[in-house]
Amino acid sequence: MSVNPAQSAPATDIATWLQEQTDKSLLRFLTCGSVDDGKSTLIGRLLYDSQLILDDQLASLKKESRNRAVGEEGIDFSLLVDGLTAEREQGITIDVAYRFFSTDKRKFIVADTPGHEQYTRNMATGASNADLAIVLIDARKGILPQTRRHSFILSLLGVRHVVPVVNKIDLMDYDEELFNQIEADYRKFAEPLGFDTLQAIPVSALRGDNILTKSENTPWYEGPQLVPYLETIDVSEDRSLTPMRFPVQWVNRPNLDFRGFSGTVASGQIKVGDDVLVASSRKPARIKQISTFDGDLNTAIAGQAVTLVLDREVDISRGDVLSHPGETPEYSNQFQARIVWMHEEPALSGRSYLLKIGSQMVPATITAIKHKTDVNTLEKEPGVKLGLNEVGTVTIAADKPIAFDSYGSNRLTGGFILIERISNATLGAGVIDFGLRRGQNLTYQDFDVNRQVRAELKGQEPQIVWFTGLSGSGKSTVANLIEKRLTAEGKHAYILDGDNVRHGLNKDLGFTDQARVENIRRVAEVARLMADAGLIVLVSFISPFRNERRLAREVAGDITFREVFVDTPLAVCEARDPKGLYKRARAGEIKNFTGIDSPFERPDRADVILDGAVESAVDLSEHLYEALFAK
Amino acid sequence: MSDRTHKLSHLQALEAESIEIMREVAASFERPVMMYSIGKDSSVLMHLARKAFAPSRIPFPVLHIDTTWKFREMIAFRDRMAKHYDVDLIVHTNQEGVTNNINPFDQGSARYTDIMKTQALRQALNAGQYDAAIGGARRDEEKSRAKERIFSHRNAQHAWDPKNQRPELWRVFNTRINPGESMRVFPISNWTELDIWTYIYAEDIPIVPLYMAAPRPVVEREGTLIMVDDDRFRFNHGEAPMTRTVRFRTLGCYPLTGAIPSTAGTLPEIIMEMQAARTSERDGRLIDSDQAGSMEKKKQEGYF
């Protein structure tokens, strides 16, 4: 079989050949499996057999292959794909590498993903865009934990076709029974994962058995060879038949006469004259024009990047999703999802992240971690946080409703990422299972007596003044002086003090990172309620983490919120040590004590900063009063 | 490619993917810029940008880092294209390098490239305060590029941290950056060299004539044919230009770019020749082979 396009190209009829090139279909697949199962070698073999390794690459490859284990050709194929210097030195693949090859029938984009457990996140990345997966299994070792982990993640991310490739079969004398046993083991494990197709193939990537042609060493094997199988398998889900989704990416407005909505059809198809509905406003409109640079279209199908013009003025912006009436996506601010955590900093319930789905981005909170899934046994186990590479089922509440589908029905409108709000790191990826109705039913009760009325009654502006700073910095002392002064003026203020609240409302919480998050969340909610009742709320909490202070600010919503940083150096606080806590922390009697063995993140957006080392508490309170309350 | 059928061909799929990426940049960043190297990949990028935003103009400027050693035909082509595509063209040269007479003959390719390309690029990105720079790199070009994200984060020093890349799932791109940081964006990451050429052919995209074979004055050095493009060329002892029919597979600074002997004077001939070729594209670039892993190192320092 010829797989090199050059060999099959009739030089005389370039037009025909080019047409064949452009008409080829595209298969995106990934290779995964445990470390040392030979993934990179397999891809190197595919490229080599496709004669896509060029002279200069071959020369440099042979040079680099010295001092390494090589096959008959004298080449370590894995060198071809392990691109980063660190990987060549360590002999492992640490990141997803993309490779391209094509045969007479198909063009392939291969994601070569890492085998080590600590890089499971990279494997999930490769799986998110793949239609098919090759799961490498070392014939000598059989199914390993990483084989199971990867298969589970494939199923989670909606890869429907798997090819367990039993590699290094040459080292096991091409043993038929061994192959059958491994295949049976895999099928048993994979059964609940619900793949659409599963085809096991015995190969030697190093020697080329059953890659392109039937190997003479495995006369007992009746199934297809790897490359012919990849060339012919039908992976089309026919995205054109699913309900139409058009996420608006960019509003195209060159002049006053043209207002179009640019985006890529995520699924289904859309025609001129179709009635559509905007998911957020439920406003209807009709498609007047489907514009592209190459001219207007009558129909646009899934995957096409177009610009839609509607027949009327409708308020639409980036992030809105258009659909046909009667086939609308879910629109809710709460849903259940499964997430793969991809960062060293664990996922905690109550913490606020940015959620991006399609072109929508909103602040969102993990409201509960329902359970973790043991990826080896597929069993559910309880968990309060998700560490790196862990998979869990969670409920998420976004700050405002978003349009989505379940991931099972639509990969592009059901998959999301979570982003850290300060570093902007991508922390995790999630697939939505279903929307939670309670988000839609729970509306806020409107009462006639509102905050405005209560504020006028008291003749004051309800607000939250949030004091942050180390233990002993002087927060409570200053808050106390402010409260006295406000009270003397006939104002109604109230101090929420960290220690006092922990004796009551929050007495069930400890001092782990997670408990601190919940501690702050509750206090922020209470402060909001009190301010809504018309009070000036003075919150005196160490609140060491930026994220939680930001959360408190967000909970406050439209209530005035001012952050006061009592900036007293640790040495000064420790010298004061009014409650003897520093002494105990230094002695190891108190764990997770802020400033000692737990960090304090200095505010970068405090409204007022008080220098607690220099001035007296009375002076500080004077300054603060001037800054916040003096008219 | 206006003749759309029920399913997209791989070239149509690649085009749509690139357009989506371009739009994501325009929608997510305040000051994007598109790098323009005048080569065939840049030609495709420009064509895709026009398609992505039509009927609007391309909503960001186009930046060319001029080392002053580009082929003369490239510069002429660049200025024609700026008019043709109706884009705002910004040209930047490292003036300090010019003052110090930095050139590929005296300094050697590594130092010259660092000063006139990498440092010049940083100067231009800093001066424009660009928060996103679109580039034409492809993953099939070189091993370290095979692992780069489509949206590739750069710190405030424009450096790439290959071990700390953000996971990139589906087509949900994390476009968030902090002040001073930036993003490099590669819309044609998933295209191969053959895809580029077939697309140029199918869409009739203008390219620099240097890609087509013609008689040109060259000298041969260590098996590489170097074109004598102007009178600044430094001949070695006993060297004289000879006329050969050659073309270029890749374009850069003329003293650092190797020509190949070829008679392919039309696009179909080029594509056929390329299909029969047994050398990879970047082989004609002298800067990549300085040391193993050299592209990765350059990229960490801010090179595209």
mmCIF file of C-alpha atoms in Angstrom, chain A residues 176-502:
data_model
loop_
_atom_site.group_PDB
_atom_site.id
_atom_site.type_symbol
_atom_site.label_atom_id
_atom_site.label_comp_id
_atom_site.label_asym_id
_atom_site.label_seq_id
_atom_site.Cartn_x
_atom_site.Cartn_y
_atom_site.Cartn_z
ATOM 1 C CA GLU A 176 -2.045 -15.340 20.721
ATOM 2 C CA GLU A 177 -3.384 -16.290 24.133
ATOM 3 C CA LEU A 178 -1.658 -13.364 25.784
ATOM 4 C CA PHE A 179 -3.199 -10.969 23.284
ATOM 5 C CA ASN A 180 -6.654 -12.473 23.756
ATOM 6 C CA GLN A 181 -6.326 -12.202 27.517
ATOM 7 C CA ILE A 182 -5.307 -8.539 27.371
ATOM 8 C CA GLU A 183 -8.155 -7.752 24.994
ATOM 9 C CA ALA A 184 -10.647 -9.523 27.276
ATOM 10 C CA ASP A 185 -9.307 -7.673 30.321
ATOM 11 C CA TYR A 186 -9.625 -4.364 28.529
ATOM 12 C CA ARG A 187 -13.158 -5.022 27.287
ATOM 13 C CA LYS A 188 -14.265 -5.961 30.768
ATOM 14 C CA PHE A 189 -12.824 -2.793 32.263
ATOM 15 C CA ALA A 190 -14.102 -0.557 29.460
ATOM 16 C CA GLU A 191 -17.633 -1.897 29.349
ATOM 17 C CA PRO A 192 -19.172 0.706 31.677
ATOM 18 C CA LEU A 193 -17.319 3.453 29.793
ATOM 19 C CA GLY A 194 -19.637 2.989 26.831
ATOM 20 C CA PHE A 195 -17.349 3.450 23.822
ATOM 21 C CA ASP A 196 -19.079 3.168 20.444
ATOM 22 C CA THR A 197 -16.331 1.046 18.906
ATOM 23 C CA LEU A 198 -13.396 -0.893 20.349
ATOM 24 C CA GLN A 199 -10.824 -2.655 18.135
ATOM 25 C CA ALA A 200 -7.762 -4.301 19.712
ATOM 26 C CA ILE A 201 -4.719 -4.814 17.453
ATOM 27 C CA PRO A 202 -1.460 -6.701 18.232
ATOM 28 C CA VAL A 203 1.560 -4.729 16.970
ATOM 29 C CA SER A 204 5.255 -4.095 17.299
ATOM 30 C CA ALA A 205 5.827 -0.397 16.709
ATOM 31 C CA LEU A 206 9.574 -0.960 16.669
ATOM 32 C CA ARG A 207 9.437 -3.699 14.021
ATOM 33 C CA GLY A 208 6.341 -2.627 12.129
ATOM 34 C CA ASP A 209 4.117 -5.673 12.702
ATOM 35 C CA ASN A 210 0.449 -5.029 11.774
ATOM 36 C CA ILE A 211 1.023 -1.309 11.234
ATOM 37 C CA LEU A 212 0.522 -1.115 7.471
ATOM 38 C CA THR A 213 0.147 -4.715 6.399
ATOM 39 C CA LYS A 214 -0.726 -8.055 7.952
ATOM 40 C CA SER A 215 2.219 -9.419 9.901
ATOM 41 C CA GLU A 216 3.449 -12.925 9.123
ATOM 42 C CA ASN A 217 4.258 -13.240 12.797
ATOM 43 C CA THR A 218 0.601 -13.125 13.837
ATOM 44 C CA PRO A 219 -1.148 -15.595 11.499
ATOM 45 C CA TRP A 220 -3.793 -16.082 14.170
ATOM 46 C CA TYR A 221 -4.883 -12.425 14.052
ATOM 47 C CA GLU A 222 -7.847 -11.851 11.722
ATOM 48 C CA GLY A 223 -8.576 -8.212 12.435
ATOM 49 C CA PRO A 224 -7.578 -5.044 10.578
ATOM 50 C CA GLN A 225 -4.097 -3.501 10.555
ATOM 51 C CA LEU A 226 -3.632 -0.160 12.262
ATOM 52 C CA VAL A 227 -3.234 2.312 9.395
ATOM 53 C CA PRO A 228 -5.928 0.793 7.146
ATOM 54 C CA TYR A 229 -8.252 0.830 10.152
ATOM 55 C CA LEU A 230 -7.566 4.509 10.850
ATOM 56 C CA GLU A 231 -8.101 5.322 7.188
ATOM 57 C CA THR A 232 -11.559 3.814 7.009
ATOM 58 C CA ILE A 233 -13.268 4.096 10.392
ATOM 59 C CA ASP A 234 -16.329 6.326 10.326
ATOM 60 C CA VAL A 235 -16.232 8.698 13.278
ATOM 61 C CA SER A 236 -18.693 11.278 12.023
ATOM 62 C CA GLU A 237 -21.269 12.105 14.635
ATOM 63 C CA ASP A 238 -23.049 14.119 12.003
ATOM 64 C CA ARG A 239 -23.026 17.345 13.898
ATOM 65 C CA SER A 240 -25.289 18.702 11.179
ATOM 66 C CA LEU A 241 -28.229 16.709 12.514
ATOM 67 C CA THR A 242 -28.043 17.935 16.106
ATOM 68 C CA PRO A 243 -29.858 21.126 17.182
ATOM 69 C CA MET A 244 -28.311 24.295 15.805
ATOM 70 C CA ARG A 245 -26.065 26.330 18.120
ATOM 71 C CA PHE A 246 -24.431 29.557 17.041
ATOM 72 C CA PRO A 247 -22.293 31.178 19.747
ATOM 73 C CA VAL A 248 -21.715 34.828 18.866
ATOM 74 C CA GLN A 249 -17.999 35.493 18.946
ATOM 75 C CA TRP A 250 -17.587 38.997 17.575
ATOM 76 C CA VAL A 251 -19.991 41.728 16.564
ATOM 77 C CA ASN A 252 -19.124 42.794 13.031
ATOM 78 C CA ARG A 253 -19.991 46.416 12.449
ATOM 79 C CA PRO A 254 -17.987 48.087 9.674
ATOM 80 C CA ASN A 255 -20.498 50.929 9.236
ATOM 81 C CA LEU A 256 -23.987 51.978 10.218
ATOM 82 C CA ASP A 257 -25.554 49.945 7.406
ATOM 83 C CA PHE A 258 -24.160 46.580 8.425
ATOM 84 C CA ARG A 259 -24.501 44.834 11.769
ATOM 85 C CA GLY A 260 -23.512 41.168 11.680
ATOM 86 C CA PHE A 261 -22.750 38.519 14.252
ATOM 87 C CA SER A 262 -19.588 36.563 13.531
ATOM 88 C CA GLY A 263 -19.077 33.074 14.885
ATOM 89 C CA THR A 264 -18.654 29.412 14.075
ATOM 90 C CA VAL A 265 -21.680 27.145 13.761
ATOM 91 C CA ALA A 266 -21.109 24.757 16.693
ATOM 92 C CA SER A 267 -23.705 22.231 15.576
ATOM 93 C CA GLY A 268 -26.645 21.761 13.256
ATOM 94 C CA GLN A 269 -27.285 23.987 10.286
ATOM 95 C CA ILE A 270 -28.809 27.353 9.708
ATOM 96 C CA LYS A 271 -30.588 28.750 6.643
ATOM 97 C CA VAL A 272 -31.581 32.165 5.403
ATOM 98 C CA GLY A 273 -35.160 32.756 6.546
ATOM 99 C CA ASP A 274 -34.835 30.622 9.685
ATOM 100 C CA ASP A 275 -36.395 31.916 12.877
ATOM 101 C CA VAL A 276 -33.898 32.066 15.702
ATOM 102 C CA LEU A 277 -33.990 32.840 19.396
ATOM 103 C CA VAL A 278 -31.372 34.602 21.541
ATOM 104 C CA ALA A 279 -30.733 32.337 24.540
ATOM 105 C CA SER A 280 -30.295 35.090 27.134
ATOM 106 C CA SER A 281 -33.158 37.416 26.245
ATOM 107 C CA ARG A 282 -35.369 34.867 24.448
ATOM 108 C CA LYS A 283 -35.874 37.573 21.819
ATOM 109 C CA PRO A 284 -36.781 36.214 18.379
ATOM 110 C CA ALA A 285 -35.366 37.253 15.019
ATOM 111 C CA ARG A 286 -35.057 35.896 11.500
ATOM 112 C CA ILE A 287 -31.887 35.185 9.503
ATOM 113 C CA LYS A 288 -31.693 37.761 6.717
ATOM 114 C CA GLN A 289 -28.232 37.011 5.377
ATOM 115 C CA ILE A 290 -25.357 34.564 5.927
ATOM 116 C CA SER A 291 -22.311 36.576 4.953
ATOM 117 C CA THR A 292 -18.780 35.345 4.156
ATOM 118 C CA PHE A 293 -15.885 36.932 2.295
ATOM 119 C CA ASP A 294 -16.526 34.495 -0.565
ATOM 120 C CA GLY A 295 -20.111 35.617 -0.911
ATOM 121 C CA ASP A 296 -23.406 35.031 0.822
ATOM 122 C CA LEU A 297 -24.509 31.492 1.652
ATOM 123 C CA ASN A 298 -27.978 30.059 1.731
ATOM 124 C CA THR A 299 -27.049 27.486 4.376
ATOM 125 C CA ALA A 300 -24.243 27.267 6.914
ATOM 126 C CA ILE A 301 -23.335 23.959 8.537
ATOM 127 C CA ALA A 302 -21.501 22.884 11.685
ATOM 128 C CA GLY A 303 -17.874 23.959 11.603
ATOM 129 C CA GLN A 304 -18.326 26.896 9.246
ATOM 130 C CA ALA A 305 -17.174 30.358 10.312
ATOM 131 C CA VAL A 306 -19.735 32.877 9.060
ATOM 132 C CA THR A 307 -21.371 36.211 9.849
ATOM 133 C CA LEU A 308 -25.134 36.296 10.407
ATOM 134 C CA VAL A 309 -27.311 39.310 9.690
ATOM 135 C CA LEU A 310 -30.755 39.431 11.298
ATOM 136 C CA ASP A 311 -33.928 41.030 10.008
ATOM 137 C CA ARG A 312 -34.366 43.307 13.017
ATOM 138 C CA GLU A 313 -32.504 45.176 15.730
ATOM 139 C CA VAL A 314 -31.953 42.773 18.618
ATOM 140 C CA ASP A 315 -29.615 43.362 21.522
ATOM 141 C CA ILE A 316 -26.931 40.703 21.022
ATOM 142 C CA SER A 317 -23.335 40.694 22.153
ATOM 143 C CA ARG A 318 -20.369 38.342 22.397
ATOM 144 C CA GLY A 319 -21.296 35.279 24.410
ATOM 145 C CA ASP A 320 -24.903 35.124 23.281
ATOM 146 C CA VAL A 321 -26.041 31.858 21.713
ATOM 147 C CA LEU A 322 -28.536 31.647 18.843
ATOM 148 C CA SER A 323 -30.688 28.549 18.320
ATOM 149 C CA HIS A 324 -33.892 27.537 16.597
ATOM 150 C CA PRO A 325 -37.081 28.057 18.658
ATOM 151 C CA GLY A 326 -38.143 24.796 20.298
ATOM 152 C CA GLU A 327 -34.576 23.530 20.313
ATOM 153 C CA THR A 328 -33.057 26.026 22.693
ATOM 154 C CA PRO A 329 -30.069 25.266 24.923
ATOM 155 C CA GLU A 330 -30.440 25.233 28.691
ATOM 156 C CA TYR A 331 -30.168 28.643 30.258
ATOM 157 C CA SER A 332 -29.353 28.550 33.947
ATOM 158 C CA ASN A 333 -26.766 29.694 36.441
ATOM 159 C CA GLN A 334 -26.431 26.325 38.153
ATOM 160 C CA PHE A 335 -25.475 22.928 36.827
ATOM 161 C CA GLN A 336 -23.860 19.643 37.699
ATOM 162 C CA ALA A 337 -20.584 18.775 35.971
ATOM 163 C CA ARG A 338 -17.622 16.463 36.149
ATOM 164 C CA ILE A 339 -14.283 18.214 36.260
ATOM 165 C CA VAL A 340 -10.680 17.156 35.747
ATOM 166 C CA TRP A 341 -8.444 19.237 37.993
ATOM 167 C CA MET A 342 -5.254 20.385 36.299
ATOM 168 C CA HIS A 343 -3.428 22.504 38.814
ATOM 169 C CA GLU A 344 -1.342 22.039 41.965
ATOM 170 C CA GLU A 345 -3.629 24.391 43.867
ATOM 171 C CA PRO A 346 -6.644 22.205 44.762
ATOM 172 C CA ALA A 347 -10.264 22.873 43.856
ATOM 173 C CA LEU A 348 -12.247 24.045 46.848
ATOM 174 C CA SER A 349 -15.952 24.533 47.167
ATOM 175 C CA GLY A 350 -16.866 28.125 47.883
ATOM 176 C CA ARG A 351 -13.963 29.586 45.958
ATOM 177 C CA SER A 352 -14.654 31.882 43.039
ATOM 178 C CA TYR A 353 -13.208 31.175 39.599
ATOM 179 C CA LEU A 354 -13.781 32.436 36.075
ATOM 180 C CA LEU A 355 -15.706 29.988 33.946
ATOM 181 C CA LYS A 356 -15.325 30.074 30.166
ATOM 182 C CA ILE A 357 -17.676 28.115 27.933
ATOM 183 C CA GLY A 358 -17.662 28.907 24.223
ATOM 184 C CA SER A 359 -17.345 32.670 24.115
ATOM 185 C CA GLN A 360 -19.125 33.212 27.442
ATOM 186 C CA MET A 361 -17.036 34.070 30.489
ATOM 187 C CA VAL A 362 -18.544 34.520 33.961
ATOM 188 C CA PRO A 363 -17.438 34.350 37.593
ATOM 189 C CA ALA A 364 -18.529 31.027 39.072
ATOM 190 C CA THR A 365 -18.213 29.092 42.290
ATOM 191 C CA ILE A 366 -17.999 25.373 42.973
ATOM 192 C CA THR A 367 -20.926 25.075 45.370
ATOM 193 C CA ALA A 368 -20.330 21.445 46.327
ATOM 194 C CA ILE A 369 -17.960 18.613 45.565
ATOM 195 C CA LYS A 370 -20.395 15.706 45.512
ATOM 196 C CA HIS A 371 -17.788 12.984 45.160
ATOM 197 C CA LYS A 372 -14.492 12.065 43.577
ATOM 198 C CA THR A 373 -14.116 9.188 41.161
ATOM 199 C CA ASP A 374 -11.322 6.679 41.684
ATOM 200 C CA VAL A 375 -10.128 6.373 38.120
ATOM 201 C CA ASN A 376 -8.735 2.909 38.679
ATOM 202 C CA THR A 377 -11.872 1.295 40.055
ATOM 203 C CA LEU A 378 -14.404 3.875 38.734
ATOM 204 C CA GLU A 379 -15.811 3.892 42.263
ATOM 205 C CA LYS A 380 -17.127 7.026 43.903
ATOM 206 C CA GLU A 381 -15.440 8.235 47.037
ATOM 207 C CA PRO A 382 -16.124 11.225 49.260
ATOM 208 C CA GLY A 383 -13.882 14.225 48.909
ATOM 209 C CA VAL A 384 -13.820 17.802 50.097
ATOM 210 C CA LYS A 385 -11.302 19.031 47.559
ATOM 211 C CA LEU A 386 -9.861 17.967 44.214
ATOM 212 C CA GLY A 387 -6.114 17.726 43.800
ATOM 213 C CA LEU A 388 -4.054 17.728 40.619
ATOM 214 C CA ASN A 389 -5.264 15.133 38.088
ATOM 215 C CA GLU A 390 -8.278 14.168 40.205
ATOM 216 C CA VAL A 391 -11.747 13.838 38.725
ATOM 217 C CA GLY A 392 -14.852 14.805 40.649
ATOM 218 C CA THR A 393 -18.542 15.454 40.271
ATOM 219 C CA VAL A 394 -19.444 18.962 41.376
ATOM 220 C CA THR A 395 -22.218 21.505 41.335
ATOM 221 C CA ILE A 396 -21.370 24.943 40.038
ATOM 222 C CA ALA A 397 -23.154 28.262 40.426
ATOM 223 C CA ALA A 398 -22.309 31.042 37.997
ATOM 224 C CA ASP A 399 -22.866 34.699 38.872
ATOM 225 C CA LYS A 400 -25.269 34.974 35.965
ATOM 226 C CA PRO A 401 -27.071 32.450 33.775
ATOM 227 C CA ILE A 402 -25.247 30.908 30.820
ATOM 228 C CA ALA A 403 -26.456 28.996 27.778
ATOM 229 C CA PHE A 404 -25.220 25.409 27.578
ATOM 230 C CA ASP A 405 -26.031 21.827 26.629
ATOM 231 C CA SER A 406 -25.058 18.594 28.295
ATOM 232 C CA TYR A 407 -21.636 17.534 27.089
ATOM 233 C CA GLY A 408 -23.047 14.201 25.988
ATOM 234 C CA SER A 409 -25.261 15.959 23.472
ATOM 235 C CA ASN A 410 -22.837 18.690 22.387
ATOM 236 C CA ARG A 411 -19.115 18.814 23.060
ATOM 237 C CA LEU A 412 -18.688 22.460 22.074
ATOM 238 C CA THR A 413 -21.533 23.892 24.143
ATOM 239 C CA GLY A 414 -21.060 21.523 27.095
ATOM 240 C CA GLY A 415 -17.338 21.785 27.830
ATOM 241 C CA PHE A 416 -15.841 24.569 29.968
ATOM 242 C CA ILE A 417 -12.624 25.603 31.668
ATOM 243 C CA LEU A 418 -12.072 27.188 35.079
ATOM 244 C CA ILE A 419 -9.545 30.015 35.360
ATOM 245 C CA GLU A 420 -7.738 31.313 38.445
ATOM 246 C CA ARG A 421 -8.681 34.921 38.965
ATOM 247 C CA ILE A 422 -5.283 36.324 39.895
ATOM 248 C CA SER A 423 -2.700 34.262 38.005
ATOM 249 C CA ASN A 424 -5.126 33.522 35.120
ATOM 250 C CA ALA A 425 -3.924 29.918 35.060
ATOM 251 C CA THR A 426 -6.271 27.318 33.582
ATOM 252 C CA LEU A 427 -7.084 25.250 36.654
ATOM 253 C CA GLY A 428 -9.474 22.636 35.393
ATOM 254 C CA ALA A 429 -11.757 21.470 32.644
ATOM 255 C CA GLY A 430 -15.331 20.354 33.025
ATOM 256 C CA VAL A 431 -18.120 18.651 31.158
ATOM 257 C CA ILE A 432 -21.680 19.588 32.016
ATOM 258 C CA ASP A 433 -24.022 16.750 32.928
ATOM 259 C CA PHE A 434 -27.242 18.699 33.422
ATOM 260 C CA GLY A 435 -28.597 22.035 34.546
ATOM 261 C CA LEU A 436 -30.006 22.395 38.009
ATOM 262 C CA ARG A 437 -33.548 23.696 37.847
ATOM 263 C CA ARG A 438 -33.411 25.287 41.234
ATOM 264 C CA GLY A 439 -31.332 28.038 39.674
ATOM 265 C CA GLN A 440 -34.299 29.005 37.574
ATOM 266 C CA ASN A 441 -36.972 28.625 40.204
ATOM 267 C CA LEU A 442 -35.159 30.454 42.948
ATOM 268 C CA THR A 443 -35.872 34.069 42.214
ATOM 269 C CA TYR A 444 -35.401 36.869 44.687
ATOM 270 C CA GLN A 445 -38.483 37.986 46.544
ATOM 271 C CA ASP A 446 -39.022 41.705 46.102
ATOM 272 C CA PHE A 447 -40.309 43.585 49.121
ATOM 273 C CA ASP A 448 -41.714 47.076 49.242
ATOM 274 C CA VAL A 449 -39.476 48.198 52.087
ATOM 275 C CA ASN A 450 -36.030 48.043 50.559
ATOM 276 C CA ARG A 451 -32.514 49.019 51.531
ATOM 277 C CA GLN A 452 -33.020 52.535 50.268
ATOM 278 C CA VAL A 453 -36.000 53.039 52.557
ATOM 279 C CA ARG A 454 -34.177 51.593 55.547
ATOM 280 C CA ALA A 455 -31.114 53.697 54.817
ATOM 281 C CA GLU A 456 -33.184 56.866 54.702
ATOM 282 C CA LEU A 457 -34.905 55.890 57.916
ATOM 283 C CA LYS A 458 -31.520 55.644 59.643
ATOM 284 C CA GLY A 459 -30.034 58.631 57.832
ATOM 285 C CA GLN A 460 -26.873 56.758 56.889
ATOM 286 C CA GLU A 461 -25.318 54.984 53.958
ATOM 287 C CA PRO A 462 -25.356 51.230 54.639
ATOM 288 C CA GLN A 463 -21.959 49.794 53.830
ATOM 289 C CA ILE A 464 -19.392 47.151 54.603
ATOM 290 C CA VAL A 465 -15.970 48.171 55.875
ATOM 291 C CA TRP A 466 -13.731 45.121 55.646
ATOM 292 C CA PHE A 467 -10.633 45.201 57.874
ATOM 293 C CA THR A 468 -7.818 42.856 56.888
ATOM 294 C CA GLY A 469 -4.415 42.386 58.517
ATOM 295 C CA LEU A 470 -2.379 40.067 60.683
ATOM 296 C CA SER A 471 -3.487 38.920 64.100
ATOM 297 C CA GLY A 472 -2.520 41.697 66.527
ATOM 298 C CA SER A 473 -2.296 44.327 63.802
ATOM 299 C CA GLY A 474 -4.944 46.463 65.472
ATOM 300 C CA LYS A 475 -7.997 45.731 63.305
ATOM 301 C CA SER A 476 -10.443 45.212 66.152
ATOM 302 C CA THR A 477 -9.075 48.112 68.189
ATOM 303 C CA VAL A 478 -9.569 50.521 65.286
ATOM 304 C CA ALA A 479 -12.977 49.057 64.401
ATOM 305 C CA ASN A 480 -14.040 49.515 68.019
ATOM 306 C CA LEU A 481 -13.029 53.193 68.025
ATOM 307 C CA ILE A 482 -14.882 53.776 64.752
ATOM 308 C CA GLU A 483 -18.011 52.094 66.040
ATOM 309 C CA LYS A 484 -17.948 54.253 69.185
ATOM 310 C CA ARG A 485 -17.592 57.436 67.166
ATOM 311 C CA LEU A 486 -20.364 56.463 64.728
ATOM 312 C CA THR A 487 -22.655 55.511 67.602
ATOM 313 C CA ALA A 488 -21.975 58.839 69.259
ATOM 314 C CA GLU A 489 -23.182 60.516 66.057
ATOM 315 C CA GLY A 490 -26.404 58.530 66.117
ATOM 316 C CA LYS A 491 -25.320 56.147 63.402
ATOM 317 C CA HIS A 492 -26.036 52.452 63.648
ATOM 318 C CA ALA A 493 -22.945 50.295 63.180
ATOM 319 C CA TYR A 494 -22.051 46.736 64.079
ATOM 320 C CA ILE A 495 -18.747 44.874 64.370
ATOM 321 C CA LEU A 496 -18.438 41.365 63.016
ATOM 322 C CA ASP A 497 -15.326 40.056 64.702
ATOM 323 C CA GLY A 498 -13.420 36.985 63.517
ATOM 324 C CA ASP A 499 -13.006 35.412 66.916
ATOM 325 C CA ASN A 500 -16.565 36.061 68.007
ATOM 326 C CA VAL A 501 -18.108 34.633 64.846
ATOM 327 C CA ARG A 502 -15.971 31.541 65.156
#
